[in-house]
CSV table of C-alpha atoms and ligand atoms in Angstrom, one decimal:
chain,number,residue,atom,x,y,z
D,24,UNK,CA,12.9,-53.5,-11.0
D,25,UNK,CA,11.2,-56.6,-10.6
D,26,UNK,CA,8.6,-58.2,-13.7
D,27,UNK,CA,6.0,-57.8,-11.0
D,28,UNK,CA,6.5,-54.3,-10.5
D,29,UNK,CA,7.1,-53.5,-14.3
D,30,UNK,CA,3.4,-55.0,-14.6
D,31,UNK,CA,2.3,-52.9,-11.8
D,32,UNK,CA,3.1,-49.5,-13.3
D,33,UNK,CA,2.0,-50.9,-16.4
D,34,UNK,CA,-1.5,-51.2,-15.6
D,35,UNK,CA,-1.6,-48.0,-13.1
D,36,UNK,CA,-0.6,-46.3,-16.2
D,37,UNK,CA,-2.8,-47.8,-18.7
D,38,UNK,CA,-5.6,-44.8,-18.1
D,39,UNK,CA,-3.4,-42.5,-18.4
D,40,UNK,CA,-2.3,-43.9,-21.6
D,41,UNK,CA,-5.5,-44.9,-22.9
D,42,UNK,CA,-6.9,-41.0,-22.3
D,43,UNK,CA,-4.4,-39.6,-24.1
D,44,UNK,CA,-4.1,-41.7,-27.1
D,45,UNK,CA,-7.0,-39.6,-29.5
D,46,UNK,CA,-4.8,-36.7,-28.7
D,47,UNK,CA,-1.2,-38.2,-30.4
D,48,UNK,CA,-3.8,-40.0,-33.2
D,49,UNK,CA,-3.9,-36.2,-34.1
D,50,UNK,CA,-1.1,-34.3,-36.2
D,51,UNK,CA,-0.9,-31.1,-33.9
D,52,UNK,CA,-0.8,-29.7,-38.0
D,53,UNK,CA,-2.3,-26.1,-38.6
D,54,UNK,CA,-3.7,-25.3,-42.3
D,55,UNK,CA,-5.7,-22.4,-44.1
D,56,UNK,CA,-7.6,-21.8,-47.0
D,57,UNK,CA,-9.4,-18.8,-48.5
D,58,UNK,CA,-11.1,-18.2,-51.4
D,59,UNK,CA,-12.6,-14.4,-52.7
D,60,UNK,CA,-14.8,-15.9,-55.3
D,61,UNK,CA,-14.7,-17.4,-58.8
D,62,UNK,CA,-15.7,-16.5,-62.1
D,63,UNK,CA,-14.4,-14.8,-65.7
D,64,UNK,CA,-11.9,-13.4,-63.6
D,65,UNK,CA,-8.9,-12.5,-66.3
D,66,UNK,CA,-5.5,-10.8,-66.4
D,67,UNK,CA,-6.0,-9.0,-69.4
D,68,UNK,CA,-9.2,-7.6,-67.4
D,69,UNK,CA,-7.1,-6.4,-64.4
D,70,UNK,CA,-4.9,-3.5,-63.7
D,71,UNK,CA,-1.7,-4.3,-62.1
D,72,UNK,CA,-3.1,-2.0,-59.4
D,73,UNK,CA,-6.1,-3.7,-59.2
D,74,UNK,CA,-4.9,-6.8,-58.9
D,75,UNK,CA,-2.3,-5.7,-56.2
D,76,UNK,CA,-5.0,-4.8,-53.7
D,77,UNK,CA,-6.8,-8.1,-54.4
D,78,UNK,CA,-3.4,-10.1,-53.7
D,79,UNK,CA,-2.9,-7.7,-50.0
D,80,UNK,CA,-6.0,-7.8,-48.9
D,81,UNK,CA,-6.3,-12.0,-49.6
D,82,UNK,CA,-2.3,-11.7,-47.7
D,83,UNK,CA,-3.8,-10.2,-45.0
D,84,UNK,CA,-6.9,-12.4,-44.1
D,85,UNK,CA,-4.3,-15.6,-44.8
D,86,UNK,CA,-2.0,-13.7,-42.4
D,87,UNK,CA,-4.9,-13.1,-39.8
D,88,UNK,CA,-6.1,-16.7,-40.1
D,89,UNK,CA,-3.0,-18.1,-39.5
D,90,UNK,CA,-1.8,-16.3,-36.6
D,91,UNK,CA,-5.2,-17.3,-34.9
D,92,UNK,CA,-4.4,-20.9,-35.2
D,93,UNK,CA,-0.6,-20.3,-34.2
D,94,UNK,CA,-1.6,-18.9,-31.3
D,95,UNK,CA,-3.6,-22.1,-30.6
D,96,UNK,CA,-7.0,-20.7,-31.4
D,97,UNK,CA,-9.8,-22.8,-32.9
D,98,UNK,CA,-10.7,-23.4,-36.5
D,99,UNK,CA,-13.8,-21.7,-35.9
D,100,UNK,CA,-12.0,-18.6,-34.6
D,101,UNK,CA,-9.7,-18.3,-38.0
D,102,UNK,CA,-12.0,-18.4,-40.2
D,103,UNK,CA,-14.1,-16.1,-38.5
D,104,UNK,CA,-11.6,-13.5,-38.5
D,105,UNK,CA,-10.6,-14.0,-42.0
D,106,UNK,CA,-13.6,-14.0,-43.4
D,107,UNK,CA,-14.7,-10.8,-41.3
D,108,UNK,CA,-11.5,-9.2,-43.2
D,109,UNK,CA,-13.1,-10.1,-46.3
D,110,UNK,CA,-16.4,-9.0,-45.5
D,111,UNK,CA,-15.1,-5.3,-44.8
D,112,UNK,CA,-13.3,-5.1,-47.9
D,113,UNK,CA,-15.2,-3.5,-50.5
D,114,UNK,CA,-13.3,-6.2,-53.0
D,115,UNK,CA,-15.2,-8.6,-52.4
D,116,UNK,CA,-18.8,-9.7,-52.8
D,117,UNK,CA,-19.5,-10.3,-48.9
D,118,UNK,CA,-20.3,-7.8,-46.4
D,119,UNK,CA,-19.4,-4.6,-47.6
D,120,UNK,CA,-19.7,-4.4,-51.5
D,121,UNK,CA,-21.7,-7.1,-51.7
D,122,UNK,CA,-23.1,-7.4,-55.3
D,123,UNK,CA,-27.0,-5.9,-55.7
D,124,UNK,CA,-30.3,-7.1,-56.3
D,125,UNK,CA,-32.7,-6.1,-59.0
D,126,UNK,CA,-33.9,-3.1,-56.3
D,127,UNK,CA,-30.2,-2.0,-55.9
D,128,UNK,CA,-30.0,-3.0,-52.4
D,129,UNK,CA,-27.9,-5.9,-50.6
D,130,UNK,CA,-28.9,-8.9,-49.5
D,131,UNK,CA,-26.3,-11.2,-47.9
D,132,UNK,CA,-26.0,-15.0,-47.0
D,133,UNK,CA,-23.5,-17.1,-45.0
D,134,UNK,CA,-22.7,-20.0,-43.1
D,135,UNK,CA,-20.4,-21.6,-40.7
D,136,UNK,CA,-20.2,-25.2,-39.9
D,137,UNK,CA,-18.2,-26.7,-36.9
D,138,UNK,CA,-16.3,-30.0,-38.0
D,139,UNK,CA,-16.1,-31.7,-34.5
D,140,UNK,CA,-19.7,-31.5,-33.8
D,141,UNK,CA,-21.5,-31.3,-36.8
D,142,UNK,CA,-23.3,-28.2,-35.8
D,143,UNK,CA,-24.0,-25.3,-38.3
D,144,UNK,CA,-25.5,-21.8,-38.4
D,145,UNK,CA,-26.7,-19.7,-41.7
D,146,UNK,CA,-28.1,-16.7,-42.4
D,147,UNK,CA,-29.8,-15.5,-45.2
D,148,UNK,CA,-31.4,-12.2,-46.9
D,149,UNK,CA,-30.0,-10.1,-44.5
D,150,UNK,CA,-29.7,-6.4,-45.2
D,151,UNK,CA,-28.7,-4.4,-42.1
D,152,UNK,CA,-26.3,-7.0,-40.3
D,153,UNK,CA,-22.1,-5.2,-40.7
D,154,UNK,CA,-20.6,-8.7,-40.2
D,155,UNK,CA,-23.0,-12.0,-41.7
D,156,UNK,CA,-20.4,-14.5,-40.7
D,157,UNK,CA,-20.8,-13.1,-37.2
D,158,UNK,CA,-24.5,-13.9,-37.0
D,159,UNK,CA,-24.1,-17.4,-38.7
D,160,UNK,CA,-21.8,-18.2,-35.9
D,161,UNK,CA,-24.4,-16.8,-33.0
D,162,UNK,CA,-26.8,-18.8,-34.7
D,163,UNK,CA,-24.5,-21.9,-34.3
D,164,UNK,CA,-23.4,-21.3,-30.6
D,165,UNK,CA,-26.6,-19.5,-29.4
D,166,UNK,CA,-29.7,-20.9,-30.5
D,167,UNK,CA,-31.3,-24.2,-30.9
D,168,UNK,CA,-31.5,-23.7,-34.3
D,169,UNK,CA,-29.2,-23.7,-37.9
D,170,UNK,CA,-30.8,-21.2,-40.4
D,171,UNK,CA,-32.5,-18.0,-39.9
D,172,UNK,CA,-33.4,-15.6,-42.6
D,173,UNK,CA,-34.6,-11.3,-42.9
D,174,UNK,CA,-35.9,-9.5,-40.1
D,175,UNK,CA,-36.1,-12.7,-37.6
D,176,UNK,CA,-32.2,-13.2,-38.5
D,177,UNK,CA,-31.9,-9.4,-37.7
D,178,UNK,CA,-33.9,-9.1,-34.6
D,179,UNK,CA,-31.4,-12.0,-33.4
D,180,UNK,CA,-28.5,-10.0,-34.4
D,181,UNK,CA,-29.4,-6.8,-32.2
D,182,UNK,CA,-30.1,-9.1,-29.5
D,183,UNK,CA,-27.2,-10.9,-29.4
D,184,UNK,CA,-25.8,-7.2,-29.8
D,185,UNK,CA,-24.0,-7.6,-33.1
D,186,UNK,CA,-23.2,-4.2,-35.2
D,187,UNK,CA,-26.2,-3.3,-37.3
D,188,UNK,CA,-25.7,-0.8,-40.3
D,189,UNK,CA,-27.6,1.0,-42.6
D,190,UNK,CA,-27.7,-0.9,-46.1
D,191,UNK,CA,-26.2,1.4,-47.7
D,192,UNK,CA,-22.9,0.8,-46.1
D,193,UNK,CA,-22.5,-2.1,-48.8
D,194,UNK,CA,-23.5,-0.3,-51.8
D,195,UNK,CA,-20.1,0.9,-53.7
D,196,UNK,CA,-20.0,2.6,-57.3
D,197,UNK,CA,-18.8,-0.4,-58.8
D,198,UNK,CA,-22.1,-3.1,-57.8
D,199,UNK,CA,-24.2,0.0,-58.4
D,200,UNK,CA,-22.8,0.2,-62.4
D,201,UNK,CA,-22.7,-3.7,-62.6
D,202,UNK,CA,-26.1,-3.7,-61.5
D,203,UNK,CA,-27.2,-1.4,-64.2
D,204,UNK,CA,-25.2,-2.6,-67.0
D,205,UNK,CA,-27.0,-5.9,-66.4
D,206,UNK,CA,-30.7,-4.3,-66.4
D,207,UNK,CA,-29.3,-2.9,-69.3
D,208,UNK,CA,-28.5,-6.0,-71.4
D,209,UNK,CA,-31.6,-7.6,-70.1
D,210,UNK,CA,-33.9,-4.8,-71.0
D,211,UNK,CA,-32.1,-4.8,-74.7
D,212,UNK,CA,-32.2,-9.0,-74.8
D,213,UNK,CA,-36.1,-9.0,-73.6
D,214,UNK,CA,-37.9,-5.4,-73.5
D,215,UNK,CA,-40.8,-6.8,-72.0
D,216,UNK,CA,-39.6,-9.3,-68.9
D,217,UNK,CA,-37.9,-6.6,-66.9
D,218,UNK,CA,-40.9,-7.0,-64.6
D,219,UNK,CA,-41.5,-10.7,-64.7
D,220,UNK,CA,-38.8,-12.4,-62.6
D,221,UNK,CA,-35.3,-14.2,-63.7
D,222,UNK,CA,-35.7,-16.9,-66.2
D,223,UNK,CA,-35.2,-20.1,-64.2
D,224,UNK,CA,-31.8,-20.5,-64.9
D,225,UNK,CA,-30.2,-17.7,-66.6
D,226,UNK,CA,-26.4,-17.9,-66.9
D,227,UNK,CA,-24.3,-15.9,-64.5
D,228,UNK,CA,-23.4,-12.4,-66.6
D,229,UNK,CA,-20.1,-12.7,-67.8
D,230,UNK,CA,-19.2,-9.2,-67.0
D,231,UNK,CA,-18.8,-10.2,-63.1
D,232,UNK,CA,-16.4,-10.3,-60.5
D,233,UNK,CA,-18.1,-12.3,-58.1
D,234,UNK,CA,-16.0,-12.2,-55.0
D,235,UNK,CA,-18.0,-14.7,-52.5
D,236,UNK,CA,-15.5,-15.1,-49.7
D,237,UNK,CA,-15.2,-17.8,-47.8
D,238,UNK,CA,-12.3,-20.0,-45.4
D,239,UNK,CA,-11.6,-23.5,-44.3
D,240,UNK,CA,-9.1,-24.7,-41.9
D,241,UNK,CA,-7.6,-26.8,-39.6
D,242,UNK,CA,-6.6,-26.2,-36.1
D,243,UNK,CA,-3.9,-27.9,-33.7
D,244,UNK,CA,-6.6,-29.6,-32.1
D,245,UNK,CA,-7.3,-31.5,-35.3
D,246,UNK,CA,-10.8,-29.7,-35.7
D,247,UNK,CA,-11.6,-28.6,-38.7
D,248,UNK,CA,-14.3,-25.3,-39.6
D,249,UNK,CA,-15.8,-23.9,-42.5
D,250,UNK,CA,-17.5,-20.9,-43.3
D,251,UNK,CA,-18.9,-18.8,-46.5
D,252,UNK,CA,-20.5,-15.1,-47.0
D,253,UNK,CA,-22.2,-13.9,-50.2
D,254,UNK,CA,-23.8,-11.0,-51.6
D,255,UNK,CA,-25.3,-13.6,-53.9
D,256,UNK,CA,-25.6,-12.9,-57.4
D,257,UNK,CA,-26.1,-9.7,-59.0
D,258,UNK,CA,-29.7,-8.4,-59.7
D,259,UNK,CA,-31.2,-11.7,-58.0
D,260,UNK,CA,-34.7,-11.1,-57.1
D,261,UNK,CA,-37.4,-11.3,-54.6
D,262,UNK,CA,-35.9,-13.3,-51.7
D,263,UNK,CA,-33.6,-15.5,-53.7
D,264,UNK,CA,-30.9,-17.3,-51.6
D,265,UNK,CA,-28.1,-19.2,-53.0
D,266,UNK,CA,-25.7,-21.6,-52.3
D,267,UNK,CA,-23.6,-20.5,-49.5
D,268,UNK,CA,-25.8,-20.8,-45.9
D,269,UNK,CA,-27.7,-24.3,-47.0
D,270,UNK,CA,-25.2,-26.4,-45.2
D,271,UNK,CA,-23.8,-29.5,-47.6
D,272,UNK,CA,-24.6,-27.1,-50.7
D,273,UNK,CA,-22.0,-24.2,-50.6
D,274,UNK,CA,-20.6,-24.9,-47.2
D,275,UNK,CA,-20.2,-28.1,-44.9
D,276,UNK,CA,-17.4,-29.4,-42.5
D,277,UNK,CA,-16.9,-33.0,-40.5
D,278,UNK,CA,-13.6,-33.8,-38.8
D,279,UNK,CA,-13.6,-37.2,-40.5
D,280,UNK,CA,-13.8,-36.2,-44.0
D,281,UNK,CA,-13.2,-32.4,-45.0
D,282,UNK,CA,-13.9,-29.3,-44.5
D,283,UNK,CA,-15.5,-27.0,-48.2
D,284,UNK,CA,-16.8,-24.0,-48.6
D,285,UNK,CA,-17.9,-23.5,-52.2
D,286,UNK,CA,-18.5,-20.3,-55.0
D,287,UNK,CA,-20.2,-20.0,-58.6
D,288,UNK,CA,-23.7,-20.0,-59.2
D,289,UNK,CA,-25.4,-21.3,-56.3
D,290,UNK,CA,-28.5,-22.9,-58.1
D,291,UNK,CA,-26.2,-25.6,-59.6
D,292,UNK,CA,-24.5,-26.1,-56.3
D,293,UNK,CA,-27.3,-26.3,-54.6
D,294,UNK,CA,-29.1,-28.9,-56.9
D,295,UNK,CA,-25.7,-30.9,-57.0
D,296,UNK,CA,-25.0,-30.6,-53.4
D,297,UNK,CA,-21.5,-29.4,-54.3
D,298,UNK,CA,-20.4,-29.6,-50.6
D,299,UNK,CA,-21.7,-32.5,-49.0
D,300,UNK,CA,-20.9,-34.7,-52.5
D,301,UNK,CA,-16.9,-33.9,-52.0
D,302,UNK,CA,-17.2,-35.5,-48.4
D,303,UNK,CA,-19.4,-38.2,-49.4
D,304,UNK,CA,-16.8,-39.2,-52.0
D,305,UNK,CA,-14.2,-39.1,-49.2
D,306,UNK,CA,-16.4,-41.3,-47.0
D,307,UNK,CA,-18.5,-43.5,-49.3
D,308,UNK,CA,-16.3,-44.1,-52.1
D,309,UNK,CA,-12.8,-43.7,-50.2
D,310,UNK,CA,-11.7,-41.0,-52.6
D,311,UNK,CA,-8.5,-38.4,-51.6
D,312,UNK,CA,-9.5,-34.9,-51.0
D,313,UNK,CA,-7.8,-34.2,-54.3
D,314,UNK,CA,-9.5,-36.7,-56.4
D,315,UNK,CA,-13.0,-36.3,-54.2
D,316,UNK,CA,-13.2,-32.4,-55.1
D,317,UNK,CA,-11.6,-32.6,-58.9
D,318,UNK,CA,-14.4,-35.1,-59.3
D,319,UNK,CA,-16.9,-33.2,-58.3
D,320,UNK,CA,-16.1,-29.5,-59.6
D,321,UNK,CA,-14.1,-30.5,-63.0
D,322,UNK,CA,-17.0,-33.5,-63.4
D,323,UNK,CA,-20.1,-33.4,-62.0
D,324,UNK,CA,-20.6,-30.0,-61.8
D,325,UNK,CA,-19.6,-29.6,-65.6
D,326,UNK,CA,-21.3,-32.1,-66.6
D,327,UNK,CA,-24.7,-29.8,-65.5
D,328,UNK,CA,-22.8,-26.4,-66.4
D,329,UNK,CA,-22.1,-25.6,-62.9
D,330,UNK,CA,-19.4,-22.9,-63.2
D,331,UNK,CA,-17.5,-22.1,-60.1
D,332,UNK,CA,-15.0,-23.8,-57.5
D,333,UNK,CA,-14.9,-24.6,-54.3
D,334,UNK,CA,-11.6,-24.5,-51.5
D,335,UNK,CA,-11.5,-28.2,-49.4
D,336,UNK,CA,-9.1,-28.9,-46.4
D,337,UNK,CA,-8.7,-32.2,-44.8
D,338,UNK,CA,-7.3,-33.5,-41.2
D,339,UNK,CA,-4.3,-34.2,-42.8
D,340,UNK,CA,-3.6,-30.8,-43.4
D,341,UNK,CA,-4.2,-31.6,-47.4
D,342,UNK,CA,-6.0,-28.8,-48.8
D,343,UNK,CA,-7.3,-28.2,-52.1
D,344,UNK,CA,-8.5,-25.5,-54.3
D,345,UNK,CA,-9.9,-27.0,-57.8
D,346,UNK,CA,-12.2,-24.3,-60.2
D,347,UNK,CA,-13.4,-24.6,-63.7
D,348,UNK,CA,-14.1,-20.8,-64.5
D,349,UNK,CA,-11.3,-18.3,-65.6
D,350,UNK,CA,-10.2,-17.6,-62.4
D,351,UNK,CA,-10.7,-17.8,-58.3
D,352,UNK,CA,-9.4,-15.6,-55.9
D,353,UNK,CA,-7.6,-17.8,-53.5
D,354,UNK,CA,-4.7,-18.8,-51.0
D,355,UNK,CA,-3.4,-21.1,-48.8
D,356,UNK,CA,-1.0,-21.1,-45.7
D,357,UNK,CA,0.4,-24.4,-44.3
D,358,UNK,CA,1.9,-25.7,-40.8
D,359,UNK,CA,5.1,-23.8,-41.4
D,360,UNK,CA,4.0,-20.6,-42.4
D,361,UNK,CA,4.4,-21.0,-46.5
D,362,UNK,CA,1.8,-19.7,-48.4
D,363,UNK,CA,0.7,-18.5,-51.3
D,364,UNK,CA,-2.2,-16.0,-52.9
D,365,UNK,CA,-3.3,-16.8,-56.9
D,366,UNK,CA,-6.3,-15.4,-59.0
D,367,UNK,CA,-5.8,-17.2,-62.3
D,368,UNK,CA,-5.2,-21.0,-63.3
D,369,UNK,CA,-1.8,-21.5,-61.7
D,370,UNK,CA,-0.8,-17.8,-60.2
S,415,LIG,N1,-22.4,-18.9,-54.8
S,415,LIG,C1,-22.9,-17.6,-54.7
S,415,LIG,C2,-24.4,-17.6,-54.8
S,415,LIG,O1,-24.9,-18.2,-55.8
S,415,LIG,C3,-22.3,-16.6,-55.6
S,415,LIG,C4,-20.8,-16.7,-55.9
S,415,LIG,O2,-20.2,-17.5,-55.3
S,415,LIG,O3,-20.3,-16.0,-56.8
S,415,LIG,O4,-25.1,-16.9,-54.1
């Protein structure tokens, strides 16, 4: 073949080339992470059988998650059905068995953000909506806006014809007796406030097992999704919201740094910005995802007495999973299918 010729083809395939370059700049990876909440979550506080249905069900959302993005699905679509396993587990505090508020019912909040485009949609105060995470996501794809809250939230949901339940599908016997062994102790600590509101910041009850789910991940396509769902915090009052659905606090995703979804007690993470500050460490400051999130949850966040943790996957495929309570309900699955479920510091 001539020079001439060799140039020819050269430049008759240089479009060709040139489109599919951002396609090989991606790693074709798949990656998963899922949290069930953090808090004084202890071995010696755990039966064996106890702990066993926490380490299936968590298994099983993993397992879910991953065979979404396998199958070529979307970020979006893994966490969504990971998270809705979560939800409907009574384990956790999301969706069913969501913790209570001081009038014993539940009010839930959650979020999903899209890392390719930046959009978002969260939900809050919701009491009648089966599947939160479901609604955050209508909010993101079908509407012009990002948050929506109570009965508007609600009104959206039955038109976008999402299952509604009665509230008391989330009560279970165990948020109703943590709910009252909390009055309890604050009746005894402060007879005469039971009416007046939570002090500003009152410390998250010891006694707890939070159990905010939430999922990050990273699909073939190099996209990468996260999304949160909450109960909130038991015997909150009077329209409190956390954390999880205000995008960059408990939850927030871009392609170009990471993708977090966050749990503890929301009002430090909201005030520190928990989410956002991980990828602005990655962006401003240059930091890993390891460093950028140790920073933030084992520094910062102490530093203010933030308890809690946070999950955090990057394009790379890096994920990580840094806490400083007792313990976080969490697991990971990577491009080749190893994974791995822990609840306490390093199991
Ligand atoms: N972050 C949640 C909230 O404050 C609670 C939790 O993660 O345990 O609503």
């Amino acid at each position: 073949m001539g020079l001439l010729m060799q140039k020819l083809i050269l430049f008759l395939a240089l479009p060709v080339l040139l489109a599919v370059t951002p396609a090989l700049a991606q790693t074709g990876k798949i990656a998963l992470a899922i949290h069930g909440g953090a808090g004084m979550i202890l071995k010696e506080n755990m039966s064996p059988a106890l702990e066993k249905q926490y380490r299936d069900k968590l298994s099983e959302a993993l397992q879910a998650g991953y065979k979404v993005l396998k199958a070529g699905g979307t970020s979006l679509d893994a966490i969504s059905a990971v998270i809705v396993i979560l939800e409907e587990s009574p384990l956790f505090n999301a969706g069913k068995g969501a913790v209570l508020t001081n009038e014993g019912r539940a009010e839930l909040d959650a979020a999903i953000m899209d890392g390719k485009t930046g959009l978002a949609g969260a939900v809050a105060g919701l009491t009648t909506v089966k599947n939160p995470i479901l609604l955050a996501r209508q909010v993101m794809e079908h509407s012009p806006h990002v948050m929506m809250i109570g009965g508007g939230a609600e009104k959206f949901a039955r038109e976008r014809g999402l299952e509604m339940v009665d509230n008391a599908y989330f009560r279970t016997d165990t948020r109703e007796q943590q709910l009252k062994k909390i009055q309890e102790k604050e009746k005894k600590a402060a007879p005469d406030s039971q009416d007046k509101g939570a002090a500003p910041l009152a410390p998250r009850p010891d006694d707890d097992k939070f159990g905010t789910v939430g999922a990050v991940a990273l699909d073939q396509f190099g996209n990468l999704a996260a999304g949160t769902s909450t109960g909130g915090m038991t015997n909150k009052r009077y329209g409190r919201v956390g954390d999880v659905p205000i995008i960059g606090a408990g939850t927030y995703a871009r392609n170009e740094t990471c993708a977090v979804s966050c749990t503890g007690h929301g009002e430090f993470f909201i005030r520190q910005v928990v989410a956002y500050d991980v990828a602005a460490l990655m962006a401003y400051k240059g930091l890993s995802l390891q460093a950028a999130t140790e920073e933030v949850v084992n520094q910062k966040l102490k530093q203010i007495g933030g308890e809690g943790g946070l999950i955090a996957i990057d394009q790379q495929g890096n994920i990580a999973m840094p806490f400083n309570s007792a313990g976080m309900y969490r697991g990971y699955i990577r491009d080749d299918g190893s994974w791995k479920v822990m609840i306490y510091g390093n199991e």
